[in-house]
Amino acid sequence: MVNSTPSPLQNLQQAGLRLTPQREAIYALLTETDSHPTAAEIYEILKPRFASLSLATVYNTLETLVNLGIINALGGAGDSQTHYDADTSPHVNLACLACNTIVDIPSTLVQEIHQEVSQNSGFKVLGARVLYYGLCPTCQAKETTPNR
Amino acid sequence: MVNSTPSPLQNLQQAGLRLTPQREAIYALLTETDSHPTAAEIYEILKPRFASLSLATVYNTLETLVNLGIINALGGAGDSQTHYDADTSPHVNLACLACNTIVDIPSTLVQEIHQEVSQNSGFKVLGARVLYYGLCPTCQAKETTPNR
DNA sequence: TTCTAAATTTAGAATTATTATAAATAAAAT
DNA sequence: ATTTTATTTATAATAATTCTAAATTTAGAA
């Protein structure tokens, strides 16, 4: 029998785009981590393995994957950088304003909101960012005075 | 009898900050509009009334108000600018990727998610951005091919 | 009222994430 | 093989935001 769960990367070829080593590595990195890295972080991680890698390629690839709908771009995690997430299912992102980490939280309510918005707004809903922010348990322990 | 509904701006003075004409005008503008303006838009609107107004002051004030929790900063509306919202109650923001307008949608589900996240995550939740994006009815009619 | 210290505004410079450009490379099609 | 198209790459350009330092305003003390 053939491969049972095809990679979303195959959407690339179906769209007439090429599955290059850079694109494969960037997407694989996103699926294997839960750290919601930025473009710069992805670049730093992959540079040892791809000596010629350019930061522009990372940005290009991320934009391509976002347009294909197989990854999501998350903004506003306390820093001023865009974070990327290979989990495109409806879920809550919870960001710590102190250490800028983002964790995922599954929630059935998010899916209900999705339906609610789609049905009542008249919009053609293409995606969502449900982002909560605050202080993670670790940073709560460290800082008595949260932020200012 | 005294003023019945105190302005959230009084939080400024309670925090030892000053209620300057610039701060008053910026906050008033935000409460009187439902257009979720950017810093640059606020600056352009208020410049005729405050000849000496600086864009830096707009940014400073918006940061101050966000830190006080009386306005929210919204990112990721399709453009690369931060939009500001004087409505800090839990609600859904729905952005059109084509014309970059943002509309508010009340939703009881958002408040439920808020509780769910607060209770299950261990985070100290300080705020949220529930942003859906897509195409508004007007832009759906205009564009047959959405974006790229 | 005047003085003093702190807060605020302001103009402009600096920063920086992201995008655009154009040449080089790689892959697919003919 | 050759041609065409897609992609990568280095670098320049863009633009939103932040920083800096001087000028101004304010609140309260003297």
mmCIF file of C-alpha atoms (C1' of nucleotides) in Angstrom:
data_model
loop_
_atom_site.group_PDB
_atom_site.id
_atom_site.type_symbol
_atom_site.label_atom_id
_atom_site.label_comp_id
_atom_site.label_asym_id
_atom_site.label_seq_id
_atom_site.Cartn_x
_atom_site.Cartn_y
_atom_site.Cartn_z
ATOM 1 C CA MET A 1 0.000 0.000 0.000
ATOM 2 C CA VAL A 2 1.094 3.525 -0.635
ATOM 3 C CA ASN A 3 1.953 6.255 1.811
ATOM 4 C CA SER A 4 -1.110 6.756 3.948
ATOM 5 C CA THR A 5 -0.784 10.392 5.104
ATOM 6 C CA PRO A 6 0.506 12.640 2.322
ATOM 7 C CA SER A 7 2.521 15.664 3.389
ATOM 8 C CA PRO A 8 0.837 19.025 2.943
ATOM 9 C CA LEU A 9 3.970 19.922 1.026
ATOM 10 C CA GLN A 10 2.545 18.061 -1.918
ATOM 11 C CA ASN A 11 0.241 21.025 -2.311
ATOM 12 C CA LEU A 12 3.325 22.789 -3.614
ATOM 13 C CA GLN A 13 3.636 20.586 -6.652
ATOM 14 C CA GLN A 14 -0.080 20.596 -7.247
ATOM 15 C CA ALA A 15 0.184 24.366 -7.465
ATOM 16 C CA GLY A 16 2.950 24.097 -10.045
ATOM 17 C CA LEU A 17 5.673 24.987 -7.533
ATOM 18 C CA ARG A 18 8.827 23.022 -6.816
ATOM 19 C CA LEU A 19 9.637 21.020 -3.721
ATOM 20 C CA THR A 20 13.151 22.296 -3.121
ATOM 21 C CA PRO A 21 15.465 21.159 -0.286
ATOM 22 C CA GLN A 22 15.137 24.572 1.340
ATOM 23 C CA ARG A 23 11.361 24.457 1.336
ATOM 24 C CA GLU A 24 11.374 20.882 2.557
ATOM 25 C CA ALA A 25 13.725 21.684 5.422
ATOM 26 C CA ILE A 26 11.854 24.804 6.498
ATOM 27 C CA TYR A 27 8.537 23.024 6.567
ATOM 28 C CA ALA A 28 9.991 19.979 8.324
ATOM 29 C CA LEU A 29 11.490 22.212 10.973
ATOM 30 C CA LEU A 30 8.119 23.838 11.588
ATOM 31 C CA THR A 31 6.325 20.520 11.922
ATOM 32 C CA GLU A 32 8.934 19.054 14.277
ATOM 33 C CA THR A 33 8.993 21.924 16.730
ATOM 34 C CA ASP A 34 6.349 23.478 18.918
ATOM 35 C CA SER A 35 8.296 26.670 19.474
ATOM 36 C CA HIS A 36 6.630 28.840 16.789
ATOM 37 C CA PRO A 37 9.945 30.192 15.486
ATOM 38 C CA THR A 38 10.537 33.445 13.631
ATOM 39 C CA ALA A 39 12.119 33.718 10.199
ATOM 40 C CA ALA A 40 15.431 34.716 11.776
ATOM 41 C CA GLU A 41 15.350 31.748 14.138
ATOM 42 C CA ILE A 42 14.624 29.346 11.302
ATOM 43 C CA TYR A 43 17.509 30.837 9.371
ATOM 44 C CA GLU A 44 19.930 30.383 12.267
ATOM 45 C CA ILE A 45 18.870 26.779 12.839
ATOM 46 C CA LEU A 46 19.176 25.731 9.205
ATOM 47 C CA LYS A 47 22.308 27.682 8.301
ATOM 48 C CA PRO A 48 24.696 24.925 9.516
ATOM 49 C CA ARG A 49 23.016 22.434 7.224
ATOM 50 C CA PHE A 50 22.592 24.759 4.253
ATOM 51 C CA ALA A 51 25.762 26.765 3.912
ATOM 52 C CA SER A 52 24.338 28.891 1.117
ATOM 53 C CA LEU A 53 20.963 29.545 2.721
ATOM 54 C CA SER A 54 19.704 33.094 2.513
ATOM 55 C CA LEU A 55 17.369 34.807 4.902
ATOM 56 C CA ALA A 56 15.410 35.976 1.873
ATOM 57 C CA THR A 57 14.719 32.371 0.969
ATOM 58 C CA VAL A 58 13.334 31.753 4.423
ATOM 59 C CA TYR A 59 10.989 34.706 4.047
ATOM 60 C CA ASN A 60 10.047 33.661 0.513
ATOM 61 C CA THR A 61 9.309 30.107 1.574
ATOM 62 C CA LEU A 62 7.281 31.129 4.594
ATOM 63 C CA GLU A 63 5.197 33.470 2.449
ATOM 64 C CA THR A 64 4.650 30.698 -0.079
ATOM 65 C CA LEU A 65 3.554 28.227 2.582
ATOM 66 C CA VAL A 66 1.232 30.781 4.168
ATOM 67 C CA ASN A 67 -0.361 31.481 0.793
ATOM 68 C CA LEU A 68 -0.892 27.754 0.294
ATOM 69 C CA GLY A 69 -2.564 27.655 3.687
ATOM 70 C CA ILE A 70 -0.338 24.926 5.116
ATOM 71 C CA ILE A 71 1.230 27.122 7.798
ATOM 72 C CA ASN A 72 0.027 30.148 9.728
ATOM 73 C CA ALA A 73 1.711 33.450 10.506
ATOM 74 C CA LEU A 74 1.258 34.639 14.069
ATOM 75 C CA GLY A 75 1.874 38.231 15.047
ATOM 76 C CA GLY A 76 2.036 40.111 18.280
ATOM 77 C CA ALA A 77 3.744 37.786 20.721
ATOM 78 C CA GLY A 78 5.178 40.673 22.708
ATOM 79 C CA ASP A 79 8.099 41.110 20.375
ATOM 80 C CA SER A 80 7.811 42.708 16.945
ATOM 81 C CA GLN A 81 8.466 39.629 14.883
ATOM 82 C CA THR A 82 6.186 37.261 13.032
ATOM 83 C CA HIS A 83 6.079 33.724 14.378
ATOM 84 C CA TYR A 84 5.130 30.739 12.252
ATOM 85 C CA ASP A 85 3.013 27.732 13.117
ATOM 86 C CA ALA A 86 2.584 24.516 11.128
ATOM 87 C CA ASP A 87 -0.554 23.691 13.070
ATOM 88 C CA THR A 88 -3.327 25.301 11.037
ATOM 89 C CA SER A 89 -6.188 23.690 12.906
ATOM 90 C CA PRO A 90 -8.296 26.077 14.988
ATOM 91 C CA HIS A 91 -6.608 26.432 18.358
ATOM 92 C CA VAL A 92 -5.589 29.054 20.873
ATOM 93 C CA ASN A 93 -2.082 30.479 20.946
ATOM 94 C CA LEU A 94 -0.994 31.658 24.358
ATOM 95 C CA ALA A 95 2.017 33.976 24.422
ATOM 96 C CA CYS A 96 4.175 34.986 27.362
ATOM 97 C CA LEU A 97 4.968 38.699 27.200
ATOM 98 C CA ALA A 98 8.106 38.191 29.282
ATOM 99 C CA CYS A 99 9.910 35.346 27.522
ATOM 100 C CA ASN A 100 8.008 35.542 24.186
ATOM 101 C CA THR A 101 7.295 31.844 24.032
ATOM 102 C CA ILE A 102 4.018 30.668 22.561
ATOM 103 C CA VAL A 103 2.157 27.521 23.561
ATOM 104 C CA ASP A 104 -0.815 25.906 21.891
ATOM 105 C CA ILE A 105 -4.066 25.172 23.636
ATOM 106 C CA PRO A 106 -6.701 22.980 22.045
ATOM 107 C CA SER A 107 -10.201 24.306 22.466
ATOM 108 C CA THR A 108 -13.496 23.167 21.095
ATOM 109 C CA LEU A 109 -14.835 26.661 21.670
ATOM 110 C CA VAL A 110 -12.497 28.047 19.001
ATOM 111 C CA GLN A 111 -14.128 25.875 16.387
ATOM 112 C CA GLU A 112 -17.534 27.082 17.485
ATOM 113 C CA ILE A 113 -16.452 30.699 17.134
ATOM 114 C CA HIS A 114 -15.176 29.927 13.682
ATOM 115 C CA GLN A 115 -18.608 28.750 12.626
ATOM 116 C CA GLU A 116 -20.304 31.636 14.386
ATOM 117 C CA VAL A 117 -18.158 34.200 12.592
ATOM 118 C CA SER A 118 -18.473 32.541 9.209
ATOM 119 C CA GLN A 119 -22.228 32.333 9.379
ATOM 120 C CA ASN A 120 -23.095 35.729 10.830
ATOM 121 C CA SER A 121 -20.592 38.191 9.388
ATOM 122 C CA GLY A 122 -21.020 37.938 5.641
ATOM 123 C CA PHE A 123 -17.227 37.657 5.420
ATOM 124 C CA LYS A 124 -15.468 34.910 3.538
ATOM 125 C CA VAL A 125 -13.336 33.720 6.456
ATOM 126 C CA LEU A 126 -9.863 32.639 5.366
ATOM 127 C CA GLY A 127 -8.172 32.190 8.723
ATOM 128 C CA ALA A 128 -7.863 33.257 12.329
ATOM 129 C CA ARG A 129 -5.442 34.174 15.039
ATOM 130 C CA VAL A 130 -6.744 33.505 18.476
ATOM 131 C CA LEU A 131 -3.957 34.825 20.623
ATOM 132 C CA TYR A 132 -4.045 35.274 24.352
ATOM 133 C CA TYR A 133 -1.140 36.849 26.141
ATOM 134 C CA GLY A 134 0.089 37.190 29.659
ATOM 135 C CA LEU A 135 2.726 35.634 31.869
ATOM 136 C CA CYS A 136 3.672 31.980 31.825
ATOM 137 C CA PRO A 137 4.063 30.130 35.135
ATOM 138 C CA THR A 138 7.860 30.348 34.981
ATOM 139 C CA CYS A 139 7.915 34.094 34.373
ATOM 140 C CA GLN A 140 5.264 34.685 37.008
ATOM 141 C CA ALA A 141 7.610 33.111 39.533
ATOM 142 C CA LYS A 142 10.581 35.175 38.378
ATOM 143 C CA GLU A 143 9.021 38.599 38.193
ATOM 144 C CA THR A 144 7.022 39.992 41.043
ATOM 145 C CA THR A 145 6.294 43.145 39.027
ATOM 146 C CA PRO A 146 5.002 41.872 35.659
ATOM 147 C CA ASN A 147 5.594 44.722 33.241
ATOM 148 C CA ARG A 148 5.038 48.437 32.744
ATOM 149 C CA MET B 1 -24.866 64.572 41.654
ATOM 150 C CA VAL B 2 -21.454 63.972 40.259
ATOM 151 C CA ASN B 3 -20.429 62.542 36.948
ATOM 152 C CA SER B 4 -21.872 59.054 36.778
ATOM 153 C CA THR B 5 -19.566 57.224 34.352
ATOM 154 C CA PRO B 6 -15.925 58.194 34.911
ATOM 155 C CA SER B 7 -13.666 58.108 31.873
ATOM 156 C CA PRO B 8 -11.024 55.388 31.836
ATOM 157 C CA LEU B 9 -8.621 58.242 31.277
ATOM 158 C CA GLN B 10 -8.820 58.929 34.997
ATOM 159 C CA ASN B 11 -6.661 55.848 35.368
ATOM 160 C CA LEU B 12 -3.887 58.052 34.052
ATOM 161 C CA GLN B 13 -3.959 60.362 37.020
ATOM 162 C CA GLN B 14 -4.388 57.504 39.441
ATOM 163 C CA ALA B 15 -1.145 56.127 38.025
ATOM 164 C CA GLY B 16 0.617 59.429 38.629
ATOM 165 C CA LEU B 17 0.524 60.376 34.950
ATOM 166 C CA ARG B 18 -0.797 63.592 33.463
ATOM 167 C CA LEU B 19 -3.936 64.074 31.459
ATOM 168 C CA THR B 20 -2.550 66.207 28.661
ATOM 169 C CA PRO B 21 -4.555 67.606 25.745
ATOM 170 C CA GLN B 22 -2.776 65.253 23.367
ATOM 171 C CA ARG B 23 -3.616 62.192 25.427
ATOM 172 C CA GLU B 24 -7.185 63.341 25.857
ATOM 173 C CA ALA B 25 -7.638 63.935 22.123
ATOM 174 C CA ILE B 26 -6.075 60.623 21.103
ATOM 175 C CA TYR B 27 -8.209 58.643 23.493
ATOM 176 C CA ALA B 28 -11.364 60.572 22.554
ATOM 177 C CA LEU B 29 -10.710 59.892 18.900
ATOM 178 C CA LEU B 30 -10.404 56.183 19.594
ATOM 179 C CA THR B 31 -13.643 56.045 21.548
ATOM 180 C CA GLU B 32 -15.600 58.016 18.945
ATOM 181 C CA THR B 33 -14.605 55.909 15.958
ATOM 182 C CA ASP B 34 -15.098 52.273 15.126
ATOM 183 C CA SER B 35 -12.435 52.271 12.431
ATOM 184 C CA HIS B 36 -9.522 50.896 14.532
ATOM 185 C CA PRO B 37 -7.055 53.512 13.251
ATOM 186 C CA THR B 38 -3.283 53.214 13.084
ATOM 187 C CA ALA B 39 -0.853 55.619 14.732
ATOM 188 C CA ALA B 40 -0.255 57.345 11.421
ATOM 189 C CA GLU B 41 -3.978 57.766 10.820
ATOM 190 C CA ILE B 42 -4.508 59.215 14.266
ATOM 191 C CA TYR B 43 -1.666 61.630 13.629
ATOM 192 C CA GLU B 44 -3.140 62.795 10.335
ATOM 193 C CA ILE B 45 -6.576 63.311 11.852
ATOM 194 C CA LEU B 46 -5.361 65.304 14.840
ATOM 195 C CA LYS B 47 -2.659 67.347 13.121
ATOM 196 C CA PRO B 48 -5.073 70.096 12.002
ATOM 197 C CA ARG B 49 -6.182 70.615 15.595
ATOM 198 C CA PHE B 50 -2.719 70.300 17.188
ATOM 199 C CA ALA B 51 -0.280 72.148 14.994
ATOM 200 C CA SER B 52 2.688 71.026 17.055
ATOM 201 C CA LEU B 53 1.663 67.387 17.370
ATOM 202 C CA SER B 54 4.411 64.862 16.822
ATOM 203 C CA LEU B 55 4.016 61.331 15.561
ATOM 204 C CA ALA B 56 6.241 60.258 18.435
ATOM 205 C CA THR B 57 3.675 61.617 20.867
ATOM 206 C CA VAL B 58 0.988 59.524 19.223
ATOM 207 C CA TYR B 59 3.122 56.425 19.613
ATOM 208 C CA ASN B 60 4.045 57.350 23.186
ATOM 209 C CA THR B 61 0.430 57.923 24.143
ATOM 210 C CA LEU B 62 -0.808 54.743 22.537
ATOM 211 C CA GLU B 63 1.846 52.752 24.373
ATOM 212 C CA THR B 64 0.875 54.408 27.635
ATOM 213 C CA LEU B 65 -2.804 53.662 27.148
ATOM 214 C CA VAL B 66 -2.077 50.064 26.197
ATOM 215 C CA ASN B 67 0.038 49.625 29.320
ATOM 216 C CA LEU B 68 -2.814 51.009 31.401
ATOM 217 C CA GLY B 69 -5.098 48.461 29.767
ATOM 218 C CA ILE B 70 -7.654 51.006 28.553
ATOM 219 C CA ILE B 71 -7.030 50.380 24.846
ATOM 220 C CA ASN B 72 -5.872 47.369 22.870
ATOM 221 C CA ALA B 73 -3.296 47.038 20.114
ATOM 222 C CA LEU B 74 -4.362 44.881 17.198
ATOM 223 C CA GLY B 75 -1.862 43.460 14.737
ATOM 224 C CA GLY B 76 -2.080 41.518 11.552
ATOM 225 C CA ALA B 77 -4.956 43.109 9.649
ATOM 226 C CA GLY B 78 -3.363 42.329 6.316
ATOM 227 C CA ASP B 79 -1.215 45.436 6.356
ATOM 228 C CA SER B 80 1.907 45.740 8.475
ATOM 229 C CA GLN B 81 0.621 48.353 10.854
ATOM 230 C CA THR B 82 -0.712 48.173 14.378
ATOM 231 C CA HIS B 83 -4.351 49.151 14.766
ATOM 232 C CA TYR B 84 -5.790 50.446 18.035
ATOM 233 C CA ASP B 85 -9.109 49.699 19.644
ATOM 234 C CA ALA B 86 -10.710 51.474 22.599
ATOM 235 C CA ASP B 87 -13.066 48.566 23.115
ATOM 236 C CA THR B 88 -11.195 46.300 25.510
ATOM 237 C CA SER B 89 -14.112 44.006 26.221
ATOM 238 C CA PRO B 90 -13.738 40.466 24.872
ATOM 239 C CA HIS B 91 -14.936 40.470 21.287
ATOM 240 C CA VAL B 92 -13.939 39.240 17.862
ATOM 241 C CA ASN B 93 -12.138 41.470 15.380
ATOM 242 C CA LEU B 94 -12.788 40.601 11.781
ATOM 243 C CA ALA B 95 -10.363 42.048 9.248
ATOM 244 C CA CYS B 96 -10.696 42.292 5.496
ATOM 245 C CA LEU B 97 -7.411 41.399 3.817
ATOM 246 C CA ALA B 98 -8.335 43.418 0.736
ATOM 247 C CA CYS B 99 -9.402 46.795 2.155
ATOM 248 C CA ASN B 100 -7.820 46.395 5.626
ATOM 249 C CA THR B 101 -10.889 47.456 7.515
ATOM 250 C CA ILE B 102 -11.692 45.816 10.814
ATOM 251 C CA VAL B 103 -15.165 45.285 12.219
ATOM 252 C CA ASP B 104 -16.152 44.156 15.691
ATOM 253 C CA ILE B 105 -18.325 41.161 16.375
ATOM 254 C CA PRO B 106 -19.785 40.537 19.813
ATOM 255 C CA SER B 107 -19.580 36.923 20.893
ATOM 256 C CA THR B 108 -20.385 35.232 24.152
ATOM 257 C CA LEU B 109 -18.076 32.403 23.123
ATOM 258 C CA VAL B 110 -15.056 34.691 23.407
ATOM 259 C CA GLN B 111 -15.753 35.259 27.057
ATOM 260 C CA GLU B 112 -16.034 31.522 27.597
ATOM 261 C CA ILE B 113 -12.679 30.953 25.934
ATOM 262 C CA HIS B 114 -11.201 33.594 28.168
ATOM 263 C CA GLN B 115 -12.270 31.677 31.227
ATOM 264 C CA GLU B 116 -11.171 28.371 29.730
ATOM 265 C CA VAL B 117 -7.686 29.683 28.980
ATOM 266 C CA SER B 118 -7.296 31.371 32.339
ATOM 267 C CA GLN B 119 -8.265 28.290 34.281
ATOM 268 C CA ASN B 120 -6.412 25.592 32.356
ATOM 269 C CA SER B 121 -3.146 27.140 31.228
ATOM 270 C CA GLY B 122 -1.421 28.297 34.384
ATOM 271 C CA PHE B 123 -0.835 31.619 32.647
ATOM 272 C CA LYS B 124 -1.736 34.944 34.141
ATOM 273 C CA VAL B 125 -3.886 36.122 31.221
ATOM 274 C CA LEU B 126 -3.539 39.851 30.598
ATOM 275 C CA GLY B 127 -5.380 40.209 27.306
ATOM 276 C CA ALA B 128 -6.364 38.677 24.020
ATOM 277 C CA ARG B 129 -6.592 39.276 20.330
ATOM 278 C CA VAL B 130 -9.234 37.239 18.636
ATOM 279 C CA LEU B 131 -8.746 38.177 15.022
ATOM 280 C CA TYR B 132 -10.394 36.531 12.082
ATOM 281 C CA TYR B 133 -9.490 37.569 8.581
ATOM 282 C CA GLY B 134 -10.882 37.124 5.126
ATOM 283 C CA LEU B 135 -12.847 39.132 2.604
ATOM 284 C CA CYS B 136 -15.638 41.511 3.489
ATOM 285 C CA PRO B 137 -18.857 41.398 1.452
ATOM 286 C CA THR B 138 -17.879 44.469 -0.552
ATOM 287 C CA CYS B 139 -14.456 43.137 -1.513
ATOM 288 C CA GLN B 140 -15.885 39.705 -2.306
ATOM 289 C CA ALA B 141 -18.072 41.361 -4.898
ATOM 290 C CA LYS B 142 -15.180 43.343 -6.375
ATOM 291 C CA GLU B 143 -12.512 40.677 -6.597
ATOM 292 C CA THR B 144 -13.167 37.300 -8.127
ATOM 293 C CA THR B 145 -9.598 36.231 -7.344
ATOM 294 C CA PRO B 146 -9.111 36.947 -3.613
ATOM 295 C CA ASN B 147 -5.399 37.634 -3.152
ATOM 296 C CA ARG B 148 -1.752 36.770 -3.853
ATOM 297 C "C1'" DT C 1 4.511 84.245 42.564
ATOM 298 C "C1'" DT C 2 8.753 82.100 41.751
ATOM 299 C "C1'" DC C 3 11.505 78.032 41.901
ATOM 300 C "C1'" DT C 4 12.537 73.327 41.228
ATOM 301 C "C1'" DA C 5 12.092 68.813 39.770
ATOM 302 C "C1'" DA C 6 9.707 65.567 37.227
ATOM 303 C "C1'" DA C 7 6.854 64.466 33.313
ATOM 304 C "C1'" DT C 8 5.818 65.215 28.646
ATOM 305 C "C1'" DT C 9 6.272 66.690 24.013
ATOM 306 C "C1'" DT C 10 8.808 67.244 20.038
ATOM 307 C "C1'" DA C 11 11.936 66.737 15.803
ATOM 308 C "C1'" DG C 12 14.792 64.043 13.900
ATOM 309 C "C1'" DA C 13 18.008 60.153 13.921
ATOM 310 C "C1'" DA C 14 18.412 55.233 14.464
ATOM 311 C "C1'" DT C 15 16.798 50.679 14.430
ATOM 312 C "C1'" DT C 16 15.068 46.632 12.405
ATOM 313 C "C1'" DA C 17 11.795 43.388 10.432
ATOM 314 C "C1'" DT C 18 10.412 42.719 6.059
ATOM 315 C "C1'" DT C 19 10.208 43.392 1.041
ATOM 316 C "C1'" DA C 20 12.066 44.441 -3.486
ATOM 317 C "C1'" DT C 21 15.665 43.955 -7.029
ATOM 318 C "C1'" DA C 22 18.473 41.826 -10.115
ATOM 319 C "C1'" DA C 23 21.915 38.498 -11.077
ATOM 320 C "C1'" DA C 24 23.114 33.551 -10.556
ATOM 321 C "C1'" DT C 25 21.647 28.883 -10.264
ATOM 322 C "C1'" DA C 26 18.790 24.868 -10.781
ATOM 323 C "C1'" DA C 27 15.273 22.271 -12.702
ATOM 324 C "C1'" DA C 28 11.832 21.135 -16.193
ATOM 325 C "C1'" DA C 29 10.309 21.171 -20.889
ATOM 326 C "C1'" DT C 30 11.181 21.094 -25.608
ATOM 327 C "C1'" DA D 1 21.481 20.196 -25.859
ATOM 328 C "C1'" DT D 2 18.744 24.272 -25.565
ATOM 329 C "C1'" DT D 3 15.343 27.044 -23.967
ATOM 330 C "C1'" DT D 4 12.334 28.457 -20.617
ATOM 331 C "C1'" DT D 5 10.754 28.928 -16.125
ATOM 332 C "C1'" DA D 6 11.245 28.750 -11.188
ATOM 333 C "C1'" DT D 7 14.105 29.480 -7.380
ATOM 334 C "C1'" DT D 8 17.815 31.001 -4.633
ATOM 335 C "C1'" DT D 9 20.827 34.395 -3.222
ATOM 336 C "C1'" DA D 10 23.153 38.840 -1.792
ATOM 337 C "C1'" DT D 11 22.258 43.162 -1.263
ATOM 338 C "C1'" DA D 12 19.679 47.389 -1.367
ATOM 339 C "C1'" DA D 13 15.466 49.637 -0.202
ATOM 340 C "C1'" DT D 14 11.367 50.372 2.516
ATOM 341 C "C1'" DA D 15 8.759 51.663 6.310
ATOM 342 C "C1'" DA D 16 6.820 51.077 10.918
ATOM 343 C "C1'" DT D 17 8.414 51.846 15.217
ATOM 344 C "C1'" DT D 18 11.681 53.195 18.781
ATOM 345 C "C1'" DC D 19 15.338 55.968 20.594
ATOM 346 C "C1'" DT D 20 17.631 60.329 21.849
ATOM 347 C "C1'" DA D 21 18.257 64.637 23.525
ATOM 348 C "C1'" DA D 22 16.620 69.195 23.810
ATOM 349 C "C1'" DA D 23 12.550 72.144 24.643
ATOM 350 C "C1'" DT D 24 8.291 72.685 26.992
ATOM 351 C "C1'" DT D 25 4.822 71.981 30.355
ATOM 352 C "C1'" DT D 26 3.184 70.877 34.712
ATOM 353 C "C1'" DA D 27 2.604 70.161 39.893
ATOM 354 C "C1'" DG D 28 3.895 71.288 44.045
ATOM 355 C "C1'" DA D 29 7.220 73.474 47.324
ATOM 356 C "C1'" DA D 30 9.210 77.556 48.965
#
